[in-house]
Amino acid sequence: MLKQNSAKERENASDDLKQQRIAYSLNERCRQYFFPNGIDAEIDGAQAIDVPAQDWEEQLQTLRPTVLLTSWSTPPLPSAWLEQEDCPLRYVSHVTGSVRGIVPRSFIERGGLVSNWGAMCAPQVAEYALLLALGALRSLPQWPAYIQQPPRQRRLTHLGTRTLFGKRVSIHGFGRVARTLVQLLRPFSVEIRAFSEGVPHKLMHEEGVTPCQSLKELCQSCDVFFGCEALTELSRDSLTAELLATIPDGSIFVNVGRGAIVDEDALLKEASSGRLRIATDVCITEPMACDSPLVTTPGLLATPHIAGPTADQLALLGQHAVQNIERFLRGESPHDLVDLISYDRAT
């Protein structure tokens, strides 16, 4: 079984980098995304070994990496290999976000270290949430049809454009994305309320946000609703059809959290009726299909889970993952370690 190394043991091991075997499993696309200058040039002082997806467990058995660099394209780590008494793997440096599809929970339970991009993409997701809200307020889905009309027939009132200034804003969730969004909303002189199960109200007060006692209260008191909540057993399916119906007529509903938090059928009905203006970057079944009702429903603004990271940020994420490997090799604790709580909240 995997044994957790002490800080002293890691320090001794880092004295000679040749003792460490660093492997990476990235397809060509991920290499171009995160390591445009070449991954071998990024990892200094240790040999990087490409681990292909084919014969995954056999390759791991042969190469016996101490450190593994992973990303979206990495296959799940074989439990049978991880559970061997002499399994050498001690650290997984994940370039992107959730590791649940790659690293089993038991690896962290037994003392294995896993890191990811942490909060690096929170500002971009918050920025995108604001973009979706502004797009919905300004009736962006109707622009193509509006432009096709003869200029003399165009009427701004037909678009029903609105402003964000002075509106009542509700935020479901109060993690890094939500807290960053609060700061982005300040210049618009909005009233902000928030609700997230288990988050102390004191934290919301410190950010100048009014806490709600329930999700129902949050839904009832808004002009713009932002879904930023992480997917947990408590939040899954929490935004039911009944709750969506309590959101005031004409409100904007934006979701950059997780699709499984919302009753998608009810959301589509609200969009089809025109009662709510819907803008979502997430859905229950991902990746979003081109013929998904979220895409084909008139007036609904749907985007394919691209809130973050942005293209110009990808190389920074690669650098972050490599720097974490360097920290581990020096016997230091990598940044943005994934603990069991954050592991369970990820999707």
Tab-separated table of C-alpha atoms in Angstrom:
chain	number	residue	atom	x	y	z
A	1	MET	CA	0.000	0.000	0.000
A	2	LEU	CA	1.093	3.583	-0.624
A	3	LYS	CA	3.009	5.083	2.298
A	4	GLN	CA	3.260	8.811	2.873
A	5	ASN	CA	6.813	10.113	2.803
A	6	SER	CA	7.880	12.395	5.606
A	7	ALA	CA	9.301	15.833	4.820
A	8	LYS	CA	12.768	14.510	5.724
A	9	GLU	CA	12.415	11.538	3.404
A	10	ARG	CA	11.320	13.802	0.546
A	11	GLU	CA	14.290	16.103	1.256
A	12	ASN	CA	16.733	13.207	1.118
A	13	ALA	CA	15.194	11.933	-2.069
A	14	SER	CA	15.485	15.324	-3.715
A	15	ASP	CA	19.259	15.465	-3.154
A	16	ASP	CA	19.725	13.405	-6.277
A	17	LEU	CA	17.177	14.146	-8.963
A	18	LYS	CA	18.123	10.981	-10.793
A	19	GLN	CA	16.320	9.071	-8.080
A	20	GLN	CA	13.095	10.627	-9.260
A	21	ARG	CA	11.297	9.340	-12.317
A	22	ILE	CA	8.973	11.924	-13.812
A	23	ALA	CA	6.429	10.753	-16.347
A	24	TYR	CA	3.763	12.644	-18.227
A	25	SER	CA	0.688	11.482	-20.090
A	26	LEU	CA	-0.498	14.253	-22.417
A	27	ASN	CA	-1.843	13.967	-25.927
A	28	GLU	CA	-0.497	16.237	-28.646
A	29	ARG	CA	-3.264	18.797	-28.187
A	30	CYS	CA	-2.593	19.190	-24.457
A	31	ARG	CA	1.125	19.503	-25.125
A	32	GLN	CA	0.485	22.333	-27.558
A	33	TYR	CA	-1.969	23.980	-25.169
A	34	PHE	CA	0.081	23.916	-21.999
A	35	PHE	CA	3.670	23.500	-23.192
A	36	PRO	CA	4.043	25.398	-26.484
A	37	ASN	CA	7.853	25.417	-26.121
A	38	GLY	CA	8.030	21.681	-25.537
A	39	ILE	CA	7.456	19.846	-22.284
A	40	ASP	CA	11.003	18.439	-22.076
A	41	ALA	CA	12.369	21.976	-22.013
A	42	GLU	CA	10.001	22.911	-19.191
A	43	ILE	CA	11.043	20.208	-16.718
A	44	ASP	CA	14.573	21.030	-15.595
A	45	GLY	CA	16.940	18.621	-13.904
A	46	ALA	CA	15.017	15.394	-14.304
A	47	GLN	CA	14.161	13.035	-17.114
A	48	ALA	CA	10.617	13.334	-18.435
A	49	ILE	CA	9.203	10.160	-19.921
A	50	ASP	CA	6.208	10.192	-22.228
A	51	VAL	CA	3.551	7.723	-21.079
A	52	PRO	CA	1.131	6.914	-23.903
A	53	ALA	CA	-2.459	5.993	-23.234
A	54	GLN	CA	-1.971	2.606	-24.917
A	55	ASP	CA	-1.015	-0.200	-22.547
A	56	TRP	CA	-1.358	2.321	-19.719
A	57	GLU	CA	-0.917	-0.002	-16.741
A	58	GLU	CA	1.901	-1.929	-18.412
A	59	GLN	CA	3.770	1.314	-19.119
A	60	LEU	CA	3.379	2.464	-15.529
A	61	GLN	CA	4.619	-0.883	-14.256
A	62	THR	CA	7.693	-0.577	-16.476
A	63	LEU	CA	8.507	3.097	-15.928
A	64	ARG	CA	7.585	3.234	-12.228
A	65	PRO	CA	7.250	7.026	-11.991
A	66	THR	CA	7.587	8.828	-8.689
A	67	VAL	CA	5.920	11.928	-10.112
A	68	LEU	CA	3.227	12.035	-12.770
A	69	LEU	CA	2.183	15.087	-14.792
A	70	THR	CA	-1.433	14.773	-15.958
A	71	SER	CA	-4.104	16.715	-17.801
A	72	TRP	CA	-7.480	16.329	-19.552
A	73	SER	CA	-6.150	13.598	-21.837
A	74	THR	CA	-4.647	11.376	-19.128
A	75	PRO	CA	-6.375	8.001	-18.620
A	76	PRO	CA	-7.552	7.032	-15.121
A	77	LEU	CA	-4.795	5.690	-12.921
A	78	PRO	CA	-5.217	1.901	-12.524
A	79	SER	CA	-6.298	1.084	-8.983
A	80	ALA	CA	-4.538	-2.286	-9.115
A	81	TRP	CA	-1.201	-0.542	-9.763
A	82	LEU	CA	-1.745	2.113	-7.087
A	83	GLU	CA	-2.613	-0.524	-4.497
A	84	GLN	CA	0.604	-2.491	-4.960
A	85	GLU	CA	2.865	-2.370	-1.912
A	86	ASP	CA	5.813	-1.177	-3.963
A	87	CYS	CA	3.919	1.393	-6.031
A	88	PRO	CA	6.421	4.277	-6.358
A	89	LEU	CA	3.992	7.072	-7.227
A	90	ARG	CA	3.997	9.817	-4.598
A	91	TYR	CA	2.815	12.909	-6.402
A	92	VAL	CA	0.428	13.804	-9.242
A	93	SER	CA	0.780	17.324	-10.653
A	94	HIS	CA	-2.443	17.915	-12.577
A	95	VAL	CA	-2.307	20.787	-15.054
A	96	THR	CA	-6.039	21.454	-15.060
A	97	GLY	CA	-8.930	21.335	-12.571
A	98	SER	CA	-10.819	18.299	-11.327
A	99	VAL	CA	-8.758	15.147	-10.783
A	100	ARG	CA	-11.656	12.844	-9.967
A	101	GLY	CA	-11.656	11.223	-13.397
A	102	ILE	CA	-7.956	10.366	-13.119
A	103	VAL	CA	-6.924	9.915	-9.495
A	104	PRO	CA	-8.975	7.732	-7.125
A	105	ARG	CA	-9.876	9.160	-3.741
A	106	SER	CA	-7.981	6.341	-2.045
A	107	PHE	CA	-4.667	7.705	-3.377
A	108	ILE	CA	-5.127	10.907	-1.349
A	109	GLU	CA	-6.507	8.968	1.634
A	110	ARG	CA	-3.285	6.953	1.769
A	111	GLY	CA	-1.108	10.058	1.716
A	112	GLY	CA	-0.519	10.611	-1.997
A	113	LEU	CA	-0.112	14.243	-3.036
A	114	VAL	CA	-2.195	15.771	-5.823
A	115	SER	CA	-2.203	19.377	-6.994
A	116	ASN	CA	-4.146	21.227	-9.681
A	117	TRP	CA	-4.605	24.758	-11.036
A	118	GLY	CA	-6.205	25.892	-7.778
A	119	ALA	CA	-7.766	29.346	-8.030
A	120	MET	CA	-5.842	30.415	-11.124
A	121	CYS	CA	-8.930	30.319	-13.356
A	122	ALA	CA	-11.458	31.767	-10.903
A	123	PRO	CA	-11.085	35.346	-12.215
A	124	GLN	CA	-11.691	34.193	-15.787
A	125	VAL	CA	-14.800	32.192	-14.851
A	126	ALA	CA	-16.163	35.180	-12.924
A	127	GLU	CA	-15.368	37.426	-15.878
A	128	TYR	CA	-17.254	35.058	-18.174
A	129	ALA	CA	-20.250	34.957	-15.840
A	130	LEU	CA	-20.421	38.735	-16.077
A	131	LEU	CA	-20.162	38.511	-19.870
A	132	LEU	CA	-23.090	36.066	-20.032
A	133	ALA	CA	-25.207	38.291	-17.794
A	134	LEU	CA	-24.509	41.361	-19.905
A	135	GLY	CA	-25.200	39.400	-23.070
A	136	ALA	CA	-28.548	38.215	-21.741
A	137	LEU	CA	-29.465	41.687	-20.495
A	138	ARG	CA	-28.694	43.149	-23.911
A	139	SER	CA	-30.675	40.378	-25.685
A	140	LEU	CA	-27.637	39.016	-27.516
A	141	PRO	CA	-29.442	35.920	-28.942
A	142	GLN	CA	-31.812	38.226	-30.834
A	143	TRP	CA	-29.106	40.300	-32.523
A	144	PRO	CA	-28.779	38.253	-35.760
A	145	ALA	CA	-32.522	38.419	-36.480
A	146	TYR	CA	-32.556	42.116	-35.594
A	147	ILE	CA	-29.717	42.881	-38.007
A	148	GLN	CA	-31.494	41.031	-40.826
A	149	GLN	CA	-34.460	43.389	-40.607
A	150	PRO	CA	-34.549	46.462	-42.852
A	151	PRO	CA	-33.023	49.379	-40.903
A	152	ARG	CA	-36.283	51.327	-40.888
A	153	GLN	CA	-38.093	48.434	-39.220
A	154	ARG	CA	-35.609	48.010	-36.412
A	155	ARG	CA	-36.787	49.165	-32.996
A	156	LEU	CA	-34.546	49.021	-29.943
A	157	THR	CA	-37.622	48.443	-27.799
A	158	HIS	CA	-38.236	45.180	-29.673
A	159	LEU	CA	-34.971	43.846	-28.310
A	160	GLY	CA	-35.918	44.733	-24.750
A	161	THR	CA	-32.370	45.586	-23.774
A	162	ARG	CA	-31.618	46.218	-20.104
A	163	THR	CA	-28.805	47.470	-17.938
A	164	LEU	CA	-27.067	45.774	-15.032
A	165	PHE	CA	-26.708	49.025	-13.094
A	166	GLY	CA	-28.771	49.117	-9.912
A	167	LYS	CA	-30.128	45.582	-10.222
A	168	ARG	CA	-30.692	43.020	-7.466
A	169	VAL	CA	-28.174	40.203	-7.868
A	170	SER	CA	-28.344	36.731	-6.338
A	171	ILE	CA	-25.334	34.418	-6.289
A	172	HIS	CA	-25.691	30.698	-5.610
A	173	GLY	CA	-22.353	29.579	-4.199
A	174	PHE	CA	-19.633	31.521	-2.434
A	175	GLY	CA	-16.356	29.985	-3.488
A	176	ARG	CA	-13.486	31.656	-5.304
A	177	VAL	CA	-15.470	32.325	-8.482
A	178	ALA	CA	-18.406	33.844	-6.604
A	179	ARG	CA	-16.193	36.041	-4.436
A	180	THR	CA	-14.325	37.309	-7.483
A	181	LEU	CA	-17.634	37.981	-9.221
A	182	VAL	CA	-18.710	40.115	-6.263
A	183	GLN	CA	-15.743	42.408	-6.893
A	184	LEU	CA	-16.467	42.621	-10.620
A	185	LEU	CA	-20.053	43.612	-9.891
A	186	ARG	CA	-19.187	46.498	-7.552
A	187	PRO	CA	-18.947	49.215	-10.250
A	188	PHE	CA	-22.541	48.455	-11.290
A	189	SER	CA	-23.994	49.589	-7.933
A	190	VAL	CA	-25.920	46.362	-7.519
A	191	GLU	CA	-27.447	44.829	-4.388
A	192	ILE	CA	-25.855	41.425	-3.864
A	193	ARG	CA	-27.289	38.463	-1.956
A	194	ALA	CA	-25.790	34.996	-1.724
A	195	PHE	CA	-26.517	31.507	-0.467
A	196	SER	CA	-24.312	28.437	-0.208
A	197	GLU	CA	-25.056	25.517	2.059
A	198	GLY	CA	-22.616	25.431	4.955
A	199	VAL	CA	-20.843	28.722	4.195
A	200	PRO	CA	-20.747	30.969	7.309
A	201	HIS	CA	-22.745	34.167	6.949
A	202	LYS	CA	-19.806	36.015	8.464
A	203	LEU	CA	-17.779	35.358	5.309
A	204	MET	CA	-20.498	36.927	3.167
A	205	HIS	CA	-20.808	39.937	5.443
A	206	GLU	CA	-17.054	40.469	5.189
A	207	GLU	CA	-17.462	40.752	1.411
A	208	GLY	CA	-20.346	43.214	1.753
A	209	VAL	CA	-22.888	40.607	0.646
A	210	THR	CA	-26.260	39.942	2.267
A	211	PRO	CA	-26.639	36.243	3.131
A	212	CYS	CA	-29.929	34.477	2.446
A	213	GLN	CA	-31.330	31.845	4.771
A	214	SER	CA	-32.337	29.485	1.971
A	215	LEU	CA	-32.063	28.891	-1.742
A	216	LYS	CA	-35.739	29.777	-2.057
A	217	GLU	CA	-35.135	33.196	-0.518
A	218	LEU	CA	-32.215	33.697	-2.908
A	219	CYS	CA	-34.397	32.911	-5.918
A	220	GLN	CA	-37.238	35.177	-4.869
A	221	SER	CA	-35.229	38.367	-4.517
A	222	CYS	CA	-33.305	38.938	-7.733
A	223	ASP	CA	-33.199	40.524	-11.152
A	224	VAL	CA	-30.053	38.576	-12.065
A	225	PHE	CA	-29.276	35.093	-10.731
A	226	PHE	CA	-25.749	33.651	-10.955
A	227	GLY	CA	-25.134	29.930	-10.486
A	228	CYS	CA	-21.566	29.524	-9.193
A	229	GLU	CA	-22.080	26.616	-6.821
A	230	ALA	CA	-19.862	23.524	-6.771
A	231	LEU	CA	-21.545	20.183	-7.366
A	232	THR	CA	-21.973	18.206	-4.139
A	233	GLU	CA	-24.574	15.779	-2.889
A	234	LEU	CA	-26.308	18.745	-1.238
A	235	SER	CA	-26.291	20.938	-4.342
A	236	ARG	CA	-27.119	18.263	-6.927
A	237	ASP	CA	-30.611	18.876	-8.377
A	238	SER	CA	-31.101	21.623	-5.781
A	239	LEU	CA	-32.490	24.175	-8.252
A	240	THR	CA	-35.770	22.424	-8.913
A	241	ALA	CA	-38.580	23.460	-11.234
A	242	GLU	CA	-40.450	24.799	-8.217
A	243	LEU	CA	-37.547	27.023	-7.191
A	244	LEU	CA	-36.931	28.267	-10.726
A	245	ALA	CA	-40.592	29.261	-10.850
A	246	THR	CA	-40.064	31.587	-7.882
A	247	ILE	CA	-37.470	33.669	-9.740
A	248	PRO	CA	-39.266	36.903	-10.752
A	249	ASP	CA	-40.560	37.233	-14.298
A	250	GLY	CA	-38.069	38.734	-16.729
A	251	SER	CA	-35.023	37.911	-14.610
A	252	ILE	CA	-31.681	36.806	-16.004
A	253	PHE	CA	-30.442	33.326	-15.083
A	254	VAL	CA	-26.726	32.610	-15.586
A	255	ASN	CA	-25.018	29.312	-14.781
A	256	VAL	CA	-21.229	28.872	-14.763
A	257	GLY	CA	-21.309	26.284	-11.961
A	258	ARG	CA	-22.448	22.781	-12.875
A	259	GLY	CA	-25.317	21.647	-15.053
A	260	ALA	CA	-26.410	18.889	-12.666
A	261	ILE	CA	-27.347	21.473	-10.032
A	262	VAL	CA	-30.302	22.695	-12.118
A	263	ASP	CA	-33.421	20.931	-13.424
A	264	GLU	CA	-32.476	21.240	-17.105
A	265	ASP	CA	-35.945	20.435	-18.445
A	266	ALA	CA	-37.466	23.142	-16.269
A	267	LEU	CA	-34.772	25.552	-17.396
A	268	LEU	CA	-35.625	24.883	-21.037
A	269	LYS	CA	-39.308	25.479	-20.344
A	270	GLU	CA	-38.530	28.812	-18.721
A	271	ALA	CA	-36.418	29.804	-21.716
A	272	SER	CA	-39.006	28.639	-24.247
A	273	SER	CA	-41.781	30.597	-22.551
A	274	GLY	CA	-39.622	33.715	-22.464
A	275	ARG	CA	-40.343	34.194	-18.760
A	276	LEU	CA	-36.628	34.072	-17.921
A	277	ARG	CA	-33.606	34.950	-19.995
A	278	ILE	CA	-31.204	32.008	-19.726
A	279	ALA	CA	-27.443	32.042	-20.302
A	280	THR	CA	-25.477	28.911	-19.437
A	281	ASP	CA	-21.954	27.626	-19.961
A	282	VAL	CA	-22.674	24.204	-18.468
A	283	CYS	CA	-25.117	21.353	-18.972
A	284	ILE	CA	-25.825	17.934	-17.511
A	285	THR	CA	-24.353	15.969	-20.425
A	286	GLU	CA	-20.997	17.343	-21.506
A	287	PRO	CA	-19.517	18.100	-23.922
A	288	MET	CA	-22.553	20.026	-25.133
A	289	ALA	CA	-23.892	18.526	-28.367
A	290	CYS	CA	-24.545	20.801	-31.351
A	291	ASP	CA	-28.186	19.647	-31.427
A	292	SER	CA	-28.734	19.994	-27.674
A	293	PRO	CA	-31.993	21.739	-26.766
A	294	LEU	CA	-29.840	24.262	-24.920
A	295	VAL	CA	-28.365	25.235	-28.287
A	296	THR	CA	-31.522	25.026	-30.403
A	297	THR	CA	-33.989	26.741	-28.045
A	298	PRO	CA	-34.624	30.277	-29.365
A	299	GLY	CA	-33.520	33.025	-27.024
A	300	LEU	CA	-31.329	30.789	-24.877
A	301	LEU	CA	-27.665	31.784	-24.777
A	302	ALA	CA	-25.600	28.589	-24.467
A	303	THR	CA	-21.820	28.277	-24.617
A	304	PRO	CA	-19.723	25.048	-24.561
A	305	HIS	CA	-18.107	25.149	-21.099
A	306	ILE	CA	-15.465	27.715	-22.043
A	307	ALA	CA	-15.644	30.055	-19.053
A	308	GLY	CA	-12.060	29.327	-18.131
A	309	PRO	CA	-9.204	29.134	-18.748
A	310	THR	CA	-8.691	31.431	-21.711
A	311	ALA	CA	-6.332	30.487	-24.537
A	312	ASP	CA	-3.727	33.027	-23.458
A	313	GLN	CA	-3.629	31.500	-19.975
A	314	LEU	CA	-2.909	27.877	-20.896
A	315	ALA	CA	0.883	28.145	-20.909
A	316	LEU	CA	0.758	29.711	-17.433
A	317	LEU	CA	-1.098	26.652	-16.176
A	318	GLY	CA	1.605	24.424	-17.617
A	319	GLN	CA	4.272	26.500	-15.876
A	320	HIS	CA	2.355	26.250	-12.609
A	321	ALA	CA	2.270	22.438	-12.828
A	322	VAL	CA	5.997	22.240	-13.602
A	323	GLN	CA	6.882	24.640	-10.780
A	324	ASN	CA	4.929	22.400	-8.414
A	325	ILE	CA	6.998	19.411	-9.546
A	326	GLU	CA	10.150	21.413	-8.868
A	327	ARG	CA	8.861	22.231	-5.379
A	328	PHE	CA	8.201	18.549	-4.709
A	329	LEU	CA	11.703	17.613	-5.877
A	330	ARG	CA	13.168	20.181	-3.462
A	331	GLY	CA	11.236	18.617	-0.603
A	332	GLU	CA	8.749	21.505	-0.440
A	333	SER	CA	4.984	21.275	-0.419
A	334	PRO	CA	3.442	21.912	-3.852
A	335	HIS	CA	0.949	24.747	-4.118
A	336	ASP	CA	-2.798	24.130	-4.585
A	337	LEU	CA	-2.836	20.641	-3.108
A	338	VAL	CA	-6.146	18.814	-3.449
A	339	ASP	CA	-7.463	17.636	-0.082
A	340	LEU	CA	-10.381	15.268	0.427
A	341	ILE	CA	-12.890	18.108	0.858
A	342	SER	CA	-11.956	19.789	-2.421
A	343	TYR	CA	-11.757	16.376	-4.114
A	344	ASP	CA	-15.334	15.592	-3.113
A	345	ARG	CA	-16.618	18.991	-4.252
A	346	ALA	CA	-15.068	18.660	-7.705
A	347	THR	CA	-16.767	17.079	-10.707
